[in-house]
CSV table of C-alpha atoms in Angstrom, one decimal:
chain,number,residue,atom,x,y,z
A,23,MET,CA,-33.6,-6.4,-40.7
A,24,THR,CA,-33.7,-2.9,-42.2
A,25,TRP,CA,-31.5,-2.1,-45.2
A,26,LEU,CA,-30.8,1.5,-46.0
A,27,ASN,CA,-29.1,2.6,-49.2
A,28,THR,CA,-28.0,6.2,-48.8
A,29,GLY,CA,-25.8,6.1,-51.9
A,30,ILE,CA,-26.1,9.0,-54.4
A,31,GLY,CA,-24.5,8.6,-57.8
A,32,GLY,CA,-21.7,11.0,-58.5
A,33,HIS,CA,-20.9,11.6,-54.9
A,34,LYS,CA,-17.3,11.9,-53.7
A,35,VAL,CA,-16.0,11.4,-50.1
A,36,ARG,CA,-16.5,15.1,-49.4
A,37,ASP,CA,-20.2,14.8,-50.4
A,38,LEU,CA,-20.6,11.8,-48.0
A,39,GLU,CA,-19.0,13.8,-45.2
A,40,ALA,CA,-21.6,16.6,-45.7
A,41,ARG,CA,-24.5,14.2,-45.1
A,42,TRP,CA,-22.9,11.5,-43.0
A,43,GLN,CA,-24.4,12.4,-39.7
A,44,ASP,CA,-28.0,12.5,-41.0
A,45,ASP,CA,-27.7,9.6,-43.5
A,46,VAL,CA,-25.6,7.2,-41.6
A,47,LEU,CA,-24.6,8.0,-38.1
A,48,ASP,CA,-28.1,8.9,-36.9
A,49,ALA,CA,-29.4,5.5,-38.0
A,50,ARG,CA,-27.0,3.8,-35.6
A,51,PRO,CA,-26.2,1.0,-38.0
A,52,ASP,CA,-24.8,-2.4,-37.1
A,53,VAL,CA,-23.1,-2.8,-40.5
A,54,VAL,CA,-22.0,-0.2,-43.0
A,55,SER,CA,-20.8,-1.0,-46.5
A,56,ILE,CA,-19.1,1.8,-48.5
A,57,LEU,CA,-18.1,2.0,-52.1
A,58,VAL,CA,-16.7,5.5,-52.8
A,59,GLY,CA,-13.7,6.8,-54.7
A,60,VAL,CA,-14.3,6.5,-58.5
A,61,ASN,CA,-15.8,10.0,-58.5
A,62,ASP,CA,-12.9,11.3,-56.5
A,63,MET,CA,-10.7,10.2,-59.5
A,64,GLY,CA,-10.5,12.2,-62.7
A,65,TRP,CA,-13.3,14.5,-61.7
A,66,HIS,CA,-11.3,17.4,-63.0
A,67,THR,CA,-11.3,15.9,-66.5
A,68,ILE,CA,-15.1,15.9,-66.9
A,69,VAL,CA,-16.4,18.8,-64.9
A,70,PRO,CA,-15.5,22.4,-65.9
A,71,ASP,CA,-14.9,23.5,-62.3
A,72,GLY,CA,-13.6,20.1,-61.2
A,73,TYR,CA,-10.2,19.9,-59.5
A,74,VAL,CA,-7.7,17.1,-58.6
A,75,ILE,CA,-8.5,15.4,-55.4
A,76,PRO,CA,-5.2,14.3,-53.8
A,77,ALA,CA,-5.0,10.9,-52.3
A,78,GLU,CA,-4.2,12.5,-49.0
A,79,ASP,CA,-7.4,14.5,-49.0
A,80,PHE,CA,-9.4,11.4,-50.0
A,81,ALA,CA,-7.7,9.4,-47.1
A,82,ALA,CA,-8.4,12.1,-44.5
A,83,GLY,CA,-12.1,12.4,-45.5
A,84,TYR,CA,-12.6,8.7,-45.7
A,85,ASP,CA,-11.0,8.3,-42.3
A,86,ARG,CA,-13.4,10.9,-40.9
A,87,LEU,CA,-16.3,8.8,-42.2
A,88,LEU,CA,-15.0,5.6,-40.6
A,89,ALA,CA,-13.8,6.9,-37.2
A,90,PRO,CA,-17.2,7.4,-35.5
A,91,LEU,CA,-18.5,4.1,-36.9
A,92,ALA,CA,-15.5,2.2,-35.6
A,93,GLU,CA,-15.9,4.0,-32.2
A,94,ALA,CA,-19.5,2.7,-32.1
A,95,GLY,CA,-18.5,-0.8,-32.9
A,96,THR,CA,-20.1,-0.9,-36.4
A,97,GLU,CA,-19.0,-3.7,-38.7
A,98,LEU,CA,-17.4,-2.1,-41.7
A,99,ILE,CA,-17.2,-3.4,-45.3
A,100,LEU,CA,-15.1,-1.3,-47.6
A,101,ILE,CA,-15.3,-1.8,-51.4
A,102,GLU,CA,-12.4,-0.7,-53.5
A,103,PRO,CA,-13.3,1.7,-56.3
A,104,PHE,CA,-12.5,0.2,-59.6
A,105,LEU,CA,-11.7,1.1,-63.2
A,106,LEU,CA,-11.9,-1.5,-66.0
A,107,PRO,CA,-9.5,-1.2,-68.9
A,108,ILE,CA,-12.1,-0.8,-71.7
A,109,SER,CA,-11.0,0.2,-75.2
A,110,GLY,CA,-12.3,3.0,-77.4
A,111,THR,CA,-13.9,6.3,-76.4
A,112,VAL,CA,-16.9,6.8,-74.1
A,113,THR,CA,-18.7,10.0,-73.2
A,114,ALA,CA,-19.1,11.3,-69.7
A,115,ARG,CA,-21.2,14.4,-69.5
A,116,ASP,CA,-19.9,16.3,-72.5
A,117,THR,CA,-16.4,14.9,-72.4
A,118,HIS,CA,-15.0,12.2,-74.6
A,119,ILE,CA,-13.0,9.8,-72.4
A,120,ASP,CA,-10.4,8.1,-74.4
A,121,GLU,CA,-7.6,5.8,-73.5
A,122,GLU,CA,-5.2,8.6,-72.6
A,123,ILE,CA,-7.6,10.1,-70.1
A,124,ARG,CA,-8.3,6.6,-68.7
A,125,LYS,CA,-4.5,6.2,-68.2
A,126,GLU,CA,-4.6,9.5,-66.2
A,127,TRP,CA,-7.6,8.2,-64.3
A,128,ARG,CA,-5.8,4.9,-63.5
A,129,ALA,CA,-2.7,6.9,-62.2
A,130,ASP,CA,-5.1,8.9,-60.0
A,131,LEU,CA,-7.2,5.9,-58.8
A,132,ASP,CA,-4.4,3.5,-57.8
A,133,PRO,CA,-3.3,5.6,-54.7
A,134,LYS,CA,-6.9,5.9,-53.7
A,135,ILE,CA,-7.3,2.1,-53.9
A,136,GLN,CA,-4.3,1.8,-51.6
A,137,VAL,CA,-5.9,4.2,-49.2
A,138,VAL,CA,-9.0,2.0,-49.0
A,139,ARG,CA,-6.9,-1.1,-48.4
A,140,GLU,CA,-4.9,0.7,-45.7
A,141,LEU,CA,-8.1,2.0,-44.0
A,142,ALA,CA,-9.6,-1.5,-44.1
A,143,ARG,CA,-6.5,-2.8,-42.3
A,144,GLU,CA,-6.4,0.0,-39.8
A,145,TYR,CA,-10.1,-0.4,-38.9
A,146,GLY,CA,-10.3,-4.2,-39.1
A,147,ALA,CA,-12.9,-3.8,-41.9
A,148,HIS,CA,-13.8,-6.4,-44.5
A,149,LEU,CA,-12.3,-5.5,-47.8
A,150,LEU,CA,-13.9,-6.3,-51.1
A,151,ALA,CA,-11.0,-6.0,-53.6
A,152,ALA,CA,-13.3,-5.0,-56.5
A,153,ASP,CA,-10.6,-3.6,-58.7
A,154,SER,CA,-8.6,-6.8,-58.6
A,155,MET,CA,-11.7,-8.9,-58.9
A,156,PHE,CA,-12.8,-7.1,-62.0
A,157,ALA,CA,-9.3,-7.2,-63.5
A,158,GLU,CA,-9.4,-11.0,-63.1
A,159,LEU,CA,-12.9,-11.3,-64.5
A,160,ALA,CA,-12.1,-9.0,-67.4
A,161,ALA,CA,-9.1,-11.2,-68.4
A,162,THR,CA,-11.5,-14.0,-69.5
A,163,THR,CA,-14.5,-12.1,-70.9
A,164,GLY,CA,-13.3,-8.6,-71.7
A,165,PRO,CA,-13.9,-5.6,-69.5
A,166,GLU,CA,-17.0,-4.2,-71.2
A,167,TYR,CA,-19.0,-7.3,-70.1
A,168,TRP,CA,-18.6,-6.0,-66.5
A,169,ALA,CA,-18.7,-2.3,-67.0
A,170,ALA,CA,-19.3,-1.0,-70.5
A,171,ASP,CA,-17.8,2.4,-69.7
A,172,GLY,CA,-15.2,1.1,-67.3
A,173,VAL,CA,-16.8,2.5,-64.1
A,174,HIS,CA,-20.6,1.8,-64.1
A,175,PRO,CA,-21.3,-2.0,-63.7
A,176,THR,CA,-23.5,-3.8,-66.2
A,177,PRO,CA,-26.0,-6.3,-64.7
A,178,ALA,CA,-23.3,-8.9,-64.8
A,179,GLY,CA,-20.9,-6.5,-63.0
A,180,HIS,CA,-23.6,-5.8,-60.3
A,181,ALA,CA,-24.1,-9.5,-59.9
A,182,ALA,CA,-20.4,-10.1,-59.5
A,183,LEU,CA,-20.1,-7.4,-56.9
A,184,ALA,CA,-23.2,-8.7,-55.0
A,185,SER,CA,-21.8,-12.3,-55.0
A,186,ALA,CA,-18.4,-11.2,-53.8
A,187,TRP,CA,-20.0,-9.1,-51.1
A,188,LEU,CA,-22.1,-12.0,-49.9
A,189,ARG,CA,-19.1,-14.3,-49.9
A,190,LEU,CA,-17.1,-11.8,-47.9
A,191,VAL,CA,-19.7,-11.3,-45.1
A,192,ALA,CA,-21.2,-14.8,-45.0
């Protein structure tokens, strides 16, 4: 078995599209697992030249990633992007992310989560409902235990994702 991780932190769907042929399609994988979307959310709030990425653009780009894989018979595992409801303010780049910005992020992310769910149905892909999973986990421990800043998993968050992934594909 060969395991390739071509993920690059901070990438959005459009970034994956730019390198998809070389990084993924040329490898002719049997299984592809994708977690993308949180950087497509709220990007305009933390990058000076950032802009809103509409759910429709996110959906179209994601679909372009999946179509050639489905055509090749690749098993697909889609992981929802997630945002945990932490409290207080965190810093991303030079921007202070407070609860008001996170509300804006949530409003931006929810339609993108729906896109991932719809694409999973359309392509017959496995769906790891990470946003729901973390919401349930956070209800008992607090969200910071799973992702201190709401988006980047802690070791416990990574372990929860890995366990859920293994249960999904086992």
